[in-house]
GROMACS .gro file of N, CA and C in nm:
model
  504
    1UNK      N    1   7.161  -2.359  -1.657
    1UNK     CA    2   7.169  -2.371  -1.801
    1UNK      C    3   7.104  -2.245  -1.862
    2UNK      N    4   7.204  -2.160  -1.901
    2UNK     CA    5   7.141  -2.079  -1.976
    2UNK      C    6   7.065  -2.079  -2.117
    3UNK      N    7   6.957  -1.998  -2.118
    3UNK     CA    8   6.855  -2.016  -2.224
    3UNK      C    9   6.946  -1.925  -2.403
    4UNK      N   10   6.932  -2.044  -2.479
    4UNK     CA   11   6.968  -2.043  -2.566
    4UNK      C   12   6.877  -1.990  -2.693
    5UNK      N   13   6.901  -1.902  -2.773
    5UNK     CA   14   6.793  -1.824  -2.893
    5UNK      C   15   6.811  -1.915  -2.957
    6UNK      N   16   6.940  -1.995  -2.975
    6UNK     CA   17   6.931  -2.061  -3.149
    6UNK      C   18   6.861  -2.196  -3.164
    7UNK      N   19   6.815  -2.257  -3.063
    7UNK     CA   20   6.750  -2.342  -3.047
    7UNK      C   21   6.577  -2.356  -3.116
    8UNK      N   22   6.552  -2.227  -3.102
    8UNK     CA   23   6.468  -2.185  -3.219
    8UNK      C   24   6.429  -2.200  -3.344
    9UNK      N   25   6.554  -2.222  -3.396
    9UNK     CA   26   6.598  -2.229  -3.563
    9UNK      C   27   6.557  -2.371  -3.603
   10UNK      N   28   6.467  -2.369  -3.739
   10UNK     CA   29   6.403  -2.471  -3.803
   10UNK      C   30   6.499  -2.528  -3.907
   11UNK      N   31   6.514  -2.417  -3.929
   11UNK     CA   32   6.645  -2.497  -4.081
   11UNK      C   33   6.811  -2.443  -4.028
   12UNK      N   34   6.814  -2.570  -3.932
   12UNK     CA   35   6.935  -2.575  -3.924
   12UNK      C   36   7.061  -2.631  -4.014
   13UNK      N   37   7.178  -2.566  -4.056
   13UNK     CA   38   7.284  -2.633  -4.152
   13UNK      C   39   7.328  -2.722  -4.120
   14UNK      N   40   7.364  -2.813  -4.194
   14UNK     CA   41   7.384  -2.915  -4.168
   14UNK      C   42   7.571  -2.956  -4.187
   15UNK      N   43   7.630  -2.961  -4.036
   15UNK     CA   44   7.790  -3.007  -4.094
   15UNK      C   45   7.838  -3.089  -4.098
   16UNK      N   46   7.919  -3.126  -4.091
   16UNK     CA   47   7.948  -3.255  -4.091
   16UNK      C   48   7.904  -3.394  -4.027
   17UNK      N   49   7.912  -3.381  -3.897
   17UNK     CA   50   7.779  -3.459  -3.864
   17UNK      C   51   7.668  -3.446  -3.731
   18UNK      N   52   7.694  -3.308  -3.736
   18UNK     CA   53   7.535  -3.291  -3.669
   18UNK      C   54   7.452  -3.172  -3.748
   19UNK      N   55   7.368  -3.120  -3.715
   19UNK     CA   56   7.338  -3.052  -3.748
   19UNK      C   57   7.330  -2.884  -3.651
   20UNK      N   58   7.301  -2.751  -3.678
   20UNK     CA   59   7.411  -2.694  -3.587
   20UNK      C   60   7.266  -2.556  -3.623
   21UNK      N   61   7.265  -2.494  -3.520
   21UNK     CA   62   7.127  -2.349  -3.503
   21UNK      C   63   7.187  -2.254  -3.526
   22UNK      N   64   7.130  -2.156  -3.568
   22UNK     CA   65   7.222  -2.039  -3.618
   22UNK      C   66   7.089  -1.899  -3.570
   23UNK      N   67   7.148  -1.813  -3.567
   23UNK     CA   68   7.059  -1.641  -3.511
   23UNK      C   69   6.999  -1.658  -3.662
   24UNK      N   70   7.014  -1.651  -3.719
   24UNK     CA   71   6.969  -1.586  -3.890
   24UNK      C   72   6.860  -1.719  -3.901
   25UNK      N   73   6.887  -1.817  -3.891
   25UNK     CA   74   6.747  -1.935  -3.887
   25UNK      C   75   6.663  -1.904  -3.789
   26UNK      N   76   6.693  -1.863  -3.671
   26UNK     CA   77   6.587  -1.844  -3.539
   26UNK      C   78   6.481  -1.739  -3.569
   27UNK      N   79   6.581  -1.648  -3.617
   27UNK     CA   80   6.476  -1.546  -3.682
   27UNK      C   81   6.388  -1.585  -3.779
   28UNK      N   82   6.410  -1.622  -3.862
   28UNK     CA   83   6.309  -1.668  -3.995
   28UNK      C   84   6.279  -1.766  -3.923
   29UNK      N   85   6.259  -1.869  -3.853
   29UNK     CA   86   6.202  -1.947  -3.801
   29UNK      C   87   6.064  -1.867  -3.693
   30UNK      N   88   6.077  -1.804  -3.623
   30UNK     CA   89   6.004  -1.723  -3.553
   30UNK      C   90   5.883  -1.679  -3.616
   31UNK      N   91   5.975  -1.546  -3.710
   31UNK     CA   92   5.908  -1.467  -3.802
   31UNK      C   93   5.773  -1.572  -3.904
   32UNK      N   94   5.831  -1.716  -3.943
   32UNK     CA   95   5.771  -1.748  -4.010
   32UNK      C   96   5.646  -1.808  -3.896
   33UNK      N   97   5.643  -1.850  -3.768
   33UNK     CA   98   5.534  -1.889  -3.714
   33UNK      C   99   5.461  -1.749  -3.656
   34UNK      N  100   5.482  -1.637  -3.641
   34UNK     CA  101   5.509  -1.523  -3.637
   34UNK      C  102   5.313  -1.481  -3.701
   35UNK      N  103   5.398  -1.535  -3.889
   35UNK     CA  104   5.307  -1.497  -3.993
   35UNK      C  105   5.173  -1.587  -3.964
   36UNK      N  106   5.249  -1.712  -3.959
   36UNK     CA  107   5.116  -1.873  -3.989
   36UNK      C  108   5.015  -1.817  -3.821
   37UNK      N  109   5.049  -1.754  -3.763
   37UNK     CA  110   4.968  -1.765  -3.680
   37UNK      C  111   4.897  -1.614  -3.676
   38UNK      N  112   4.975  -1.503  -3.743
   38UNK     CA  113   4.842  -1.380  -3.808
   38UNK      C  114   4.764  -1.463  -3.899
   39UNK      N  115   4.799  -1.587  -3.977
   39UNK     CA  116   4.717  -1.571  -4.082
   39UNK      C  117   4.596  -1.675  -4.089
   40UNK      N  118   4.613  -1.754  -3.973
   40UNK     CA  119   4.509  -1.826  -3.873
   40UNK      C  120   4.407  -1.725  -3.795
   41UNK      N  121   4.459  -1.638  -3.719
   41UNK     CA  122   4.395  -1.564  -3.625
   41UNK      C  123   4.269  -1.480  -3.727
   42UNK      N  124   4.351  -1.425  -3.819
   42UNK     CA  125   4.280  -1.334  -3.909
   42UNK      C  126   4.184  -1.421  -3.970
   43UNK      N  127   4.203  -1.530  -4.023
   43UNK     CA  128   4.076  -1.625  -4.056
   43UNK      C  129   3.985  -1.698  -3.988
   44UNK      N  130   4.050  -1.664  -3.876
   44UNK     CA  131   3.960  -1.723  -3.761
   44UNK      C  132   3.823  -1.595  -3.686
   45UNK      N  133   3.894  -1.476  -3.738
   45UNK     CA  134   3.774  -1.397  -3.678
   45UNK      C  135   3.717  -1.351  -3.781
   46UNK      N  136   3.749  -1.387  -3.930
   46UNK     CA  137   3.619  -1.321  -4.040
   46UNK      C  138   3.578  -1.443  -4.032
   47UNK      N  139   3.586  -1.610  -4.011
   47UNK     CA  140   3.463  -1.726  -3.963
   47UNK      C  141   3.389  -1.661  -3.852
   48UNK      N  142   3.414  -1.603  -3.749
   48UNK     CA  143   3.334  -1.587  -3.671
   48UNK      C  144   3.241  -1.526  -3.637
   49UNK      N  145   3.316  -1.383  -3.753
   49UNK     CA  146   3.215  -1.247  -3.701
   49UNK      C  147   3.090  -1.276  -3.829
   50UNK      N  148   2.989  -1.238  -3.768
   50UNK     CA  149   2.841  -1.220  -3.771
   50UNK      C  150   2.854  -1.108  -3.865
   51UNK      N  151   2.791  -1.153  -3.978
   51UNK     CA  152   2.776  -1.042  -4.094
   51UNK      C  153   2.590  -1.026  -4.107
   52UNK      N  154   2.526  -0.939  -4.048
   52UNK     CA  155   2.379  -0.947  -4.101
   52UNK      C  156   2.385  -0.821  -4.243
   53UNK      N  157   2.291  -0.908  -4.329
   53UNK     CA  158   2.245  -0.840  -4.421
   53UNK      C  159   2.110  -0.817  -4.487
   54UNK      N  160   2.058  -0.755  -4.464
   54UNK     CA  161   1.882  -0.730  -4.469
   54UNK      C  162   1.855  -0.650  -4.598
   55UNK      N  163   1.784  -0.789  -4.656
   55UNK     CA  164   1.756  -0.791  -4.784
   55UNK      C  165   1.608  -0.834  -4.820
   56UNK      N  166   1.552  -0.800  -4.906
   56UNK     CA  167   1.436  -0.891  -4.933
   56UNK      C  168   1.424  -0.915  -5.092
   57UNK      N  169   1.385  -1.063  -5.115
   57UNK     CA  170   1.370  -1.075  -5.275
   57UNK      C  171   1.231  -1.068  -5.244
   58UNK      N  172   1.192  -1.081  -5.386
   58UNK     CA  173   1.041  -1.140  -5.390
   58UNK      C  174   1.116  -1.207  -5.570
   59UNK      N  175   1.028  -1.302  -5.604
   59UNK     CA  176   1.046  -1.432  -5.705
   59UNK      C  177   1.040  -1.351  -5.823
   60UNK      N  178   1.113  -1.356  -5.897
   60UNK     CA  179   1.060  -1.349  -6.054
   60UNK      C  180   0.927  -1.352  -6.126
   61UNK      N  181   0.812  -1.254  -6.162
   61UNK     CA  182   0.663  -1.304  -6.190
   61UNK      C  183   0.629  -1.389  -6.315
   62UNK      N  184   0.763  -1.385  -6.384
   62UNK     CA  185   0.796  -1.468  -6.499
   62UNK      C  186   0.786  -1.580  -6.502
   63UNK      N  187   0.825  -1.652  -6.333
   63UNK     CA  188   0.862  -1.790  -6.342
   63UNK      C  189   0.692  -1.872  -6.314
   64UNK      N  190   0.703  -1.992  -6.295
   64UNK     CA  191   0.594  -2.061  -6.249
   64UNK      C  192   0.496  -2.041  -6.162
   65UNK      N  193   0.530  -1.941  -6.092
   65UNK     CA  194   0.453  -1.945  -5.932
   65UNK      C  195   0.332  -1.850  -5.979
   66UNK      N  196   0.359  -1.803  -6.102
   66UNK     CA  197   0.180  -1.745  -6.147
   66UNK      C  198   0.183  -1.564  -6.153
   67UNK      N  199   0.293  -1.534  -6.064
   67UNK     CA  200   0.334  -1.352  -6.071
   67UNK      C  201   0.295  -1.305  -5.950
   68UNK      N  202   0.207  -1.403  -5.895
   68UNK     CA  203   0.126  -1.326  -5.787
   68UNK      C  204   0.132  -1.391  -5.625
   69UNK      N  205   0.121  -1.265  -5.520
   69UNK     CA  206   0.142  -1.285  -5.403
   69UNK      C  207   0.002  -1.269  -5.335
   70UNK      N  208  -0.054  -1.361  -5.270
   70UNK     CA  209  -0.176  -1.332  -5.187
   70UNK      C  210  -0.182  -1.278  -5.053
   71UNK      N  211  -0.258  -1.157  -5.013
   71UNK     CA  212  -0.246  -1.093  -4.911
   71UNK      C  213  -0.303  -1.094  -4.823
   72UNK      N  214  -0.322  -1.095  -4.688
   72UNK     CA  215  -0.433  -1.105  -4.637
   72UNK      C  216  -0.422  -0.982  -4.494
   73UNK      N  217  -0.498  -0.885  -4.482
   73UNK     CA  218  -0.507  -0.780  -4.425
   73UNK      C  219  -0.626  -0.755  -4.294
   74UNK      N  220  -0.584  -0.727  -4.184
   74UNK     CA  221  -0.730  -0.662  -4.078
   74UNK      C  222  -0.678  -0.611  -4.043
   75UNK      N  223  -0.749  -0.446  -4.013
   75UNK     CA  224  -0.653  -0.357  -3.988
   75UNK      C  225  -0.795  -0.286  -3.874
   76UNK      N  226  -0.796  -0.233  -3.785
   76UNK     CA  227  -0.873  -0.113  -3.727
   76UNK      C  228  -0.841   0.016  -3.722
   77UNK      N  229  -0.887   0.096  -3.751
   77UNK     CA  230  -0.919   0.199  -3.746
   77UNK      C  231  -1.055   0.258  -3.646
   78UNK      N  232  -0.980   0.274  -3.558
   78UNK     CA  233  -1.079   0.336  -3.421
   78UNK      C  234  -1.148   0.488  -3.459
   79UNK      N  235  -1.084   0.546  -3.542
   79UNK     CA  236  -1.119   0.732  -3.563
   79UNK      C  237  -1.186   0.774  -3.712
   80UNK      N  238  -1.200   0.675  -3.759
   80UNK     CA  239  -1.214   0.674  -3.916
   80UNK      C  240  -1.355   0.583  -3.962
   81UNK      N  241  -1.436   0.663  -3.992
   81UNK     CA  242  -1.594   0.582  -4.054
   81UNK      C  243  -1.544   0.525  -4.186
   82UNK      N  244  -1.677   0.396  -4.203
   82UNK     CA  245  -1.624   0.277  -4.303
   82UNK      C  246  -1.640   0.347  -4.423
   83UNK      N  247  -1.712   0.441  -4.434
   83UNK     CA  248  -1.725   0.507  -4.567
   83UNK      C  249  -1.612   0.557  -4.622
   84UNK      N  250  -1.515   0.617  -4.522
   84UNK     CA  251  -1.417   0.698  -4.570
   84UNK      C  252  -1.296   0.597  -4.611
   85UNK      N  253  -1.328   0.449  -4.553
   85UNK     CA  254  -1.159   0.361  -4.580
   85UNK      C  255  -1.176   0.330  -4.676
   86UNK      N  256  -1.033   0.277  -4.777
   86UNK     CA  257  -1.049   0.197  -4.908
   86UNK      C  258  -0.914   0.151  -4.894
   87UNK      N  259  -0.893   0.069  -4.934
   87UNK     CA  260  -0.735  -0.003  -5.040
   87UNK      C  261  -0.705  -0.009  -5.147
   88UNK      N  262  -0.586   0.070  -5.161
   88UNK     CA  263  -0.536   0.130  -5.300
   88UNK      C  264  -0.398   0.015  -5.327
   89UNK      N  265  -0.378  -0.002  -5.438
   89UNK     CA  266  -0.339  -0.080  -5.467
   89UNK      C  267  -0.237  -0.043  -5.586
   90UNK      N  268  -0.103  -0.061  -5.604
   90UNK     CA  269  -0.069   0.044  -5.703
   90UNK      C  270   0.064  -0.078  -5.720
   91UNK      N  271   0.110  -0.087  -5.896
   91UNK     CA  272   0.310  -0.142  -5.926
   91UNK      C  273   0.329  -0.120  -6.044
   92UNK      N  274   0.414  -0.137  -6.044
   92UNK     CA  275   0.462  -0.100  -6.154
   92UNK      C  276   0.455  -0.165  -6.329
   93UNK      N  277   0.377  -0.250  -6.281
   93UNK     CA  278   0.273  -0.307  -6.440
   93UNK      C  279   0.184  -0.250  -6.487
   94UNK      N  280   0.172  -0.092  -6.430
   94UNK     CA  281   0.014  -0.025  -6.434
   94UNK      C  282  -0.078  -0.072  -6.371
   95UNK      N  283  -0.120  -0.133  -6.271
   95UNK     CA  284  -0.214  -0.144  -6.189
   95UNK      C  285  -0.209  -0.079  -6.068
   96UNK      N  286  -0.352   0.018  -6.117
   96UNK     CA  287  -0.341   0.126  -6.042
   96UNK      C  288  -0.493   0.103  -5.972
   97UNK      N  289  -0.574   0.019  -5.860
   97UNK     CA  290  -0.654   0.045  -5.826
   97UNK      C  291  -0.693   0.103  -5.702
   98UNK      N  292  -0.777   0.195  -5.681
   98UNK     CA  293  -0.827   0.311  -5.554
   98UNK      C  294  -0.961   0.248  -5.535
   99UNK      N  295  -0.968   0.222  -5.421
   99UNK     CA  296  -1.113   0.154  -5.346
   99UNK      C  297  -1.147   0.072  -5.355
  100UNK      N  298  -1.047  -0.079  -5.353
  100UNK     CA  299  -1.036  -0.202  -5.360
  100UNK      C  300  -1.115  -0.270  -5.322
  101UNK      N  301  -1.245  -0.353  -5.349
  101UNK     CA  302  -1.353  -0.414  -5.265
  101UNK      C  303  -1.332  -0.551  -5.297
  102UNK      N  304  -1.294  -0.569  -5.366
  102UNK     CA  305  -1.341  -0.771  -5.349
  102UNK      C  306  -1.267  -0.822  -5.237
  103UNK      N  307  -1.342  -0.926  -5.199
  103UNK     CA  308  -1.320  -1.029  -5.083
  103UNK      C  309  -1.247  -0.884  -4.950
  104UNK      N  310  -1.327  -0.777  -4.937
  104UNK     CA  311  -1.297  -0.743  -4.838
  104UNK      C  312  -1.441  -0.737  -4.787
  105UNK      N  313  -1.415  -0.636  -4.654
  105UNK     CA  314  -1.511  -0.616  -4.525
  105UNK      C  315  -1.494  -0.510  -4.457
  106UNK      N  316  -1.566  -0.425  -4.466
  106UNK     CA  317  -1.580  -0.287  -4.322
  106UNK      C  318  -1.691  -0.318  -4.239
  107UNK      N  319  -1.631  -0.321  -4.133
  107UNK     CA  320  -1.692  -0.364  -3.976
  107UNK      C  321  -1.713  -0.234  -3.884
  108UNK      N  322  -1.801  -0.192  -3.854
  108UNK     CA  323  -1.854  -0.041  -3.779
  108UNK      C  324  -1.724  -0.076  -3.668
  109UNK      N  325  -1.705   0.014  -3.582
  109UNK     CA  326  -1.617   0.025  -3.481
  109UNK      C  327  -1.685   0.154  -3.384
  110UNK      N  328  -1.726   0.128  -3.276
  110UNK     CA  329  -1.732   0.290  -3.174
  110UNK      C  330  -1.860   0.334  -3.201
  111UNK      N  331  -1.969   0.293  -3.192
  111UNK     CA  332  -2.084   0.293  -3.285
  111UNK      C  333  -2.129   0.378  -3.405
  112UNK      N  334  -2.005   0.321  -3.521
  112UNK     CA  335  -1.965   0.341  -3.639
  112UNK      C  336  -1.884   0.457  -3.635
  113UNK      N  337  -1.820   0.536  -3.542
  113UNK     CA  338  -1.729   0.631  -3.535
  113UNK      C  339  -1.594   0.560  -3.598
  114UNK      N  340  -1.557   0.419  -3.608
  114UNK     CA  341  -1.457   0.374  -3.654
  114UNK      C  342  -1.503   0.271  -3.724
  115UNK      N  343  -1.365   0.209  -3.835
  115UNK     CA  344  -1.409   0.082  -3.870
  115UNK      C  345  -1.297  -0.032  -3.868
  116UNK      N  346  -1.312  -0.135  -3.902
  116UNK     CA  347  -1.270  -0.249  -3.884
  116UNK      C  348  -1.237  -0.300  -4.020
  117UNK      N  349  -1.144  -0.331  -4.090
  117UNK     CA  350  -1.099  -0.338  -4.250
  117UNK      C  351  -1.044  -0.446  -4.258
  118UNK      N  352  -1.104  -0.575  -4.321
  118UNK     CA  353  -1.073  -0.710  -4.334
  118UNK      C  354  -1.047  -0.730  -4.479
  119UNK      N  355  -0.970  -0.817  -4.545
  119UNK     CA  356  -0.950  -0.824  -4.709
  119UNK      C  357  -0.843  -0.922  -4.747
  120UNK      N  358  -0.870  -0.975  -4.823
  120UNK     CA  359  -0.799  -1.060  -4.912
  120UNK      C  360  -0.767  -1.002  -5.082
  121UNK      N  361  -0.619  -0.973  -5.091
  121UNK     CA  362  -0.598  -0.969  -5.226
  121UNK      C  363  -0.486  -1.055  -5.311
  122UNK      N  364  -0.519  -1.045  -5.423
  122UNK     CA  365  -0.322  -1.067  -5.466
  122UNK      C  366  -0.278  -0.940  -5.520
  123UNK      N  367  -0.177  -0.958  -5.553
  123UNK     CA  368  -0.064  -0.849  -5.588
  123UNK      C  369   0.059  -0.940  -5.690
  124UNK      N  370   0.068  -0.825  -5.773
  124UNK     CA  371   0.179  -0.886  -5.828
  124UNK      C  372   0.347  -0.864  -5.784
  125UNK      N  373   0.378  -0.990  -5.826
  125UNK     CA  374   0.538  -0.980  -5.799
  125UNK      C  375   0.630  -0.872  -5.874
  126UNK      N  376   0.596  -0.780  -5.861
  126UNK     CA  377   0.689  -0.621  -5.950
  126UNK      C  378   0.638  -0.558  -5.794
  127UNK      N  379   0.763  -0.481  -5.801
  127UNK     CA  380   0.749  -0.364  -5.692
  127UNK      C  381   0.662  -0.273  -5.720
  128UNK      N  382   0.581  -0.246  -5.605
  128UNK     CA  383   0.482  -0.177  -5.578
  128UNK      C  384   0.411  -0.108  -5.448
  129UNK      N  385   0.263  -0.084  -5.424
  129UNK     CA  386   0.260  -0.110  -5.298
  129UNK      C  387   0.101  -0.061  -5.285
  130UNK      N  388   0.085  -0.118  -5.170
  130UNK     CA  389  -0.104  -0.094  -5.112
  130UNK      C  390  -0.118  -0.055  -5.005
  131UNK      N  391  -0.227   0.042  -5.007
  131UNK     CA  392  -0.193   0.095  -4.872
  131UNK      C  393  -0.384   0.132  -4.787
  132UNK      N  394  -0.374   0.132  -4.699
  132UNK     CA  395  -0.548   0.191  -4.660
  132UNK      C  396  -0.556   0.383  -4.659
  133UNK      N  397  -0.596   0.373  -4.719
  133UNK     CA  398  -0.632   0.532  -4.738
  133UNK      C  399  -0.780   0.604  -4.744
  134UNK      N  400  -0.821   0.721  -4.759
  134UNK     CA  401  -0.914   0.776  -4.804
  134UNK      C  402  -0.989   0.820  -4.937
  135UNK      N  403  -0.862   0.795  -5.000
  135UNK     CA  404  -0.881   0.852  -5.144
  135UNK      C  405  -1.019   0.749  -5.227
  136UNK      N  406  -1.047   0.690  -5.177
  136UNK     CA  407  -1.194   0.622  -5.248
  136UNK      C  408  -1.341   0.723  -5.199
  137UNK      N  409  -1.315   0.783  -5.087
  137UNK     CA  410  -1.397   0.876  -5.061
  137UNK      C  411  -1.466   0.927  -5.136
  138UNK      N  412  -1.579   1.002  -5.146
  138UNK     CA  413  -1.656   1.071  -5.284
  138UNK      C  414  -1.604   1.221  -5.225
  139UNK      N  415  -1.634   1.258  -5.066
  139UNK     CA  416  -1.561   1.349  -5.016
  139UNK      C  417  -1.473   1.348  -4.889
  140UNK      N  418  -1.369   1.401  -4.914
  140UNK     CA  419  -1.225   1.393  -4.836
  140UNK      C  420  -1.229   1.423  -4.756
  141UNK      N  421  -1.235   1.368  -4.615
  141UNK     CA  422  -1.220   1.447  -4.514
  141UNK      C  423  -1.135   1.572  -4.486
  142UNK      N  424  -1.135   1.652  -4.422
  142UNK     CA  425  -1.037   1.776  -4.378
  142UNK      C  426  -0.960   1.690  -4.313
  143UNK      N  427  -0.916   1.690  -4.205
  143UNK     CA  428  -0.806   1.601  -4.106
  143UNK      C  429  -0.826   1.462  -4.089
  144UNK      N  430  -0.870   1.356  -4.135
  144UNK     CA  431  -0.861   1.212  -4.090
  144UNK      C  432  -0.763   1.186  -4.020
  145UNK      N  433  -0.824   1.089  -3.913
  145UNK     CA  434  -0.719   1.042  -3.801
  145UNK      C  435  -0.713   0.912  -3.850
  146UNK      N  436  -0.602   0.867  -3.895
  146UNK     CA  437  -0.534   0.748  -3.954
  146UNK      C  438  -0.478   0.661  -3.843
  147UNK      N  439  -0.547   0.691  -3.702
  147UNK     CA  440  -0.465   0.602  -3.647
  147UNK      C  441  -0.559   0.505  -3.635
  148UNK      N  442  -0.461   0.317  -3.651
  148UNK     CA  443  -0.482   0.228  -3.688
  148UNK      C  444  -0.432   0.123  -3.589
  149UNK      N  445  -0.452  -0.010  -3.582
  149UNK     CA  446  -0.409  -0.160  -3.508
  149UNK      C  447  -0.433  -0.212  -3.644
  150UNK      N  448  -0.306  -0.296  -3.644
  150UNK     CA  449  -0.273  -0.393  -3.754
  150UNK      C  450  -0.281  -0.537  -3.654
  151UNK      N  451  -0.367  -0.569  -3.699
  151UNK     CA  452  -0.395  -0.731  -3.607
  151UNK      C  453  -0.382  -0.797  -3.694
  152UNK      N  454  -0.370  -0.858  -3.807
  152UNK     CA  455  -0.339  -0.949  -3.935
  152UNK      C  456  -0.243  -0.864  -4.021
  153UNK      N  457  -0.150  -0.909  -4.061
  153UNK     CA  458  -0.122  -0.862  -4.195
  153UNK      C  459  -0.016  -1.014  -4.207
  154UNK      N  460  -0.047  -1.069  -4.356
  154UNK     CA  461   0.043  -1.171  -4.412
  154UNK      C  462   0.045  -1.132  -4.512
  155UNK      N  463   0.138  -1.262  -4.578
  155UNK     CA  464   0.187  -1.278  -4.733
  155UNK      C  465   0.252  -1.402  -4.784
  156UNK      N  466   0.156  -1.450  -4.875
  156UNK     CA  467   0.175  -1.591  -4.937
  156UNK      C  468   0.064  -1.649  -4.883
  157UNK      N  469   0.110  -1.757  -4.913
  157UNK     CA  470   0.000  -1.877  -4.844
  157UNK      C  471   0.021  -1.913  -4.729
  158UNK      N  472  -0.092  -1.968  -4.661
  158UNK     CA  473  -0.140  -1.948  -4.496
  158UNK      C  474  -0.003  -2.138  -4.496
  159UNK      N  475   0.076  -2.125  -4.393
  159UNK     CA  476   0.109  -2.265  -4.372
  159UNK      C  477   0.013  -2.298  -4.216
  160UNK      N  478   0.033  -2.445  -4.258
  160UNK     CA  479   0.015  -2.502  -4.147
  160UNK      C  480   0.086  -2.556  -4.057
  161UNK      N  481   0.066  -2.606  -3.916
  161UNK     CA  482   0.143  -2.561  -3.766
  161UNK      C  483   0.201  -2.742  -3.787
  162UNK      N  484   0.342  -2.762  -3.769
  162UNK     CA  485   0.439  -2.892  -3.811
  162UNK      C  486   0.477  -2.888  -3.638
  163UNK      N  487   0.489  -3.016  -3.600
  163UNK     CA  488   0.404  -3.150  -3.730
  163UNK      C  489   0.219  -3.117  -3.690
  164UNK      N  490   0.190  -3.183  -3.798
  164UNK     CA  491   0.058  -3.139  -3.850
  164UNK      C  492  -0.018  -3.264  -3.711
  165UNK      N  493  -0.180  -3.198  -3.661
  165UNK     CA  494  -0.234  -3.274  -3.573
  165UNK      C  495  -0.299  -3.414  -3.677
  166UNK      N  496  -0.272  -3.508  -3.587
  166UNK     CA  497  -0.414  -3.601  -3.659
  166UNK      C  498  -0.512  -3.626  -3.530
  167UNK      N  499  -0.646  -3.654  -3.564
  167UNK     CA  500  -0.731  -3.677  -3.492
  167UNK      C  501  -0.746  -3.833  -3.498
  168UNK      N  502  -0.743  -3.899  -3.391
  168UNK     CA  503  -0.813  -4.090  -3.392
  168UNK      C  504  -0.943  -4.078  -3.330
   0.00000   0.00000   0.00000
C-alpha cells in the first residue's frame, strides 16, 4: 500500500457522499500544524529561560518605615592605628558627617599598630553612602594601608533564626 500525501488534509471537500483529500488541503493542513507547533515551542522556551535581573530598591523615606535604615558594621583594620579611622557618612539630603562616633568602638589591634572598628548607625533611605576612612584625622597620613576584614556588615533589623527556639 502505497503511502498517500492527501491523507493529510484537514478540510477535506465534501461530495456527494463522502468526503474526498486534496494536495492543496494537505498543504495548509501541514503548514498550519507546521505554525501551532513554532508557536508552542517558541513559548515554551521564553517560560523556561532564566531571566536574572540585579536590581536593588531601597523603600520610599516618605512612607511609614521612618526614612531610615540601621547599620551595623565591624570591620579590622590590621595596618591602620585607631586614631587615624573614622566613618563618614554622606546622601543626598545633605548629611554630610566625617568622624562618626556614636554607638561605635575602636579596638587596638597588633599592639595598637591596627584597629578593630565596631558601630551602629542609621542612614537614610536617599542614595548615598559611608565609608571608613581617614579623613577625621587631625593629621593625614602619607600612605595608609587600608587593608581591612569585614567580619559584620548588615542592614535593617537583626531577624531572628525560624522557627524560633523555646526553652521548657
Amino acid at each position: 500500500m502505497p503511502f498517500d500525501f492527501r491523507r493529510f488534509d484537514i478540510y477535506r471537500k465534501v461530495p456527494k457522499d463522502l468526503t474526498q483529500p486534496t494536495y492543496t488541503g494537505a498543504i495548509i493542513s501541514i503548514c498550519c500544524c507546521l505554525f501551532i507547533l513554532f508557536l508552542f515551542l517558541s513559548e515554551l522556551t521564553g517560560f523556561i529561560t532564566t531571566e536574572v535581573v540585579n536590581e536593588l530598591y531601597v523603600d520610599d523615606p516618605d512612607k511609614d518605615s521612618g526614612g531610615k535604615i540601621d547599620v551595623s558594621l565591624n570591620i579590622s583594620l590590621p595596618n591602620l592605628h585607631c586614631e587615624l579611622v573614622g566613618l563618614d557618612i554622606q546622601d543626598e539630603m545633605g548629611r554630610h558627617e566625617v568622624g562618626h562616633i556614636d554607638n561605635s568602638m575602636k579596638i587596638p589591634l597588633n599592639n595598637g599598630a591596627g584597629c578593630r572598628f565596631e558601630g551602629q548607625f542609621s542612614i537614610n533611605k536617599v542614595p548615598g553612602n559611608f565609608h571608613v576612612s581617614t579623613h577625621s584625622a587631625t593629621a593625614q597620613p602619607q600612605n595608609p594601608d587600608m587593608t581591612h576584614v569585614i567580619h559584620k556588615l548588615s542592614f535593617g533589623d537583626t531577624l531572628q533564626p525560624w522557627p524560633p527556639t523555646t526553652t521548657s
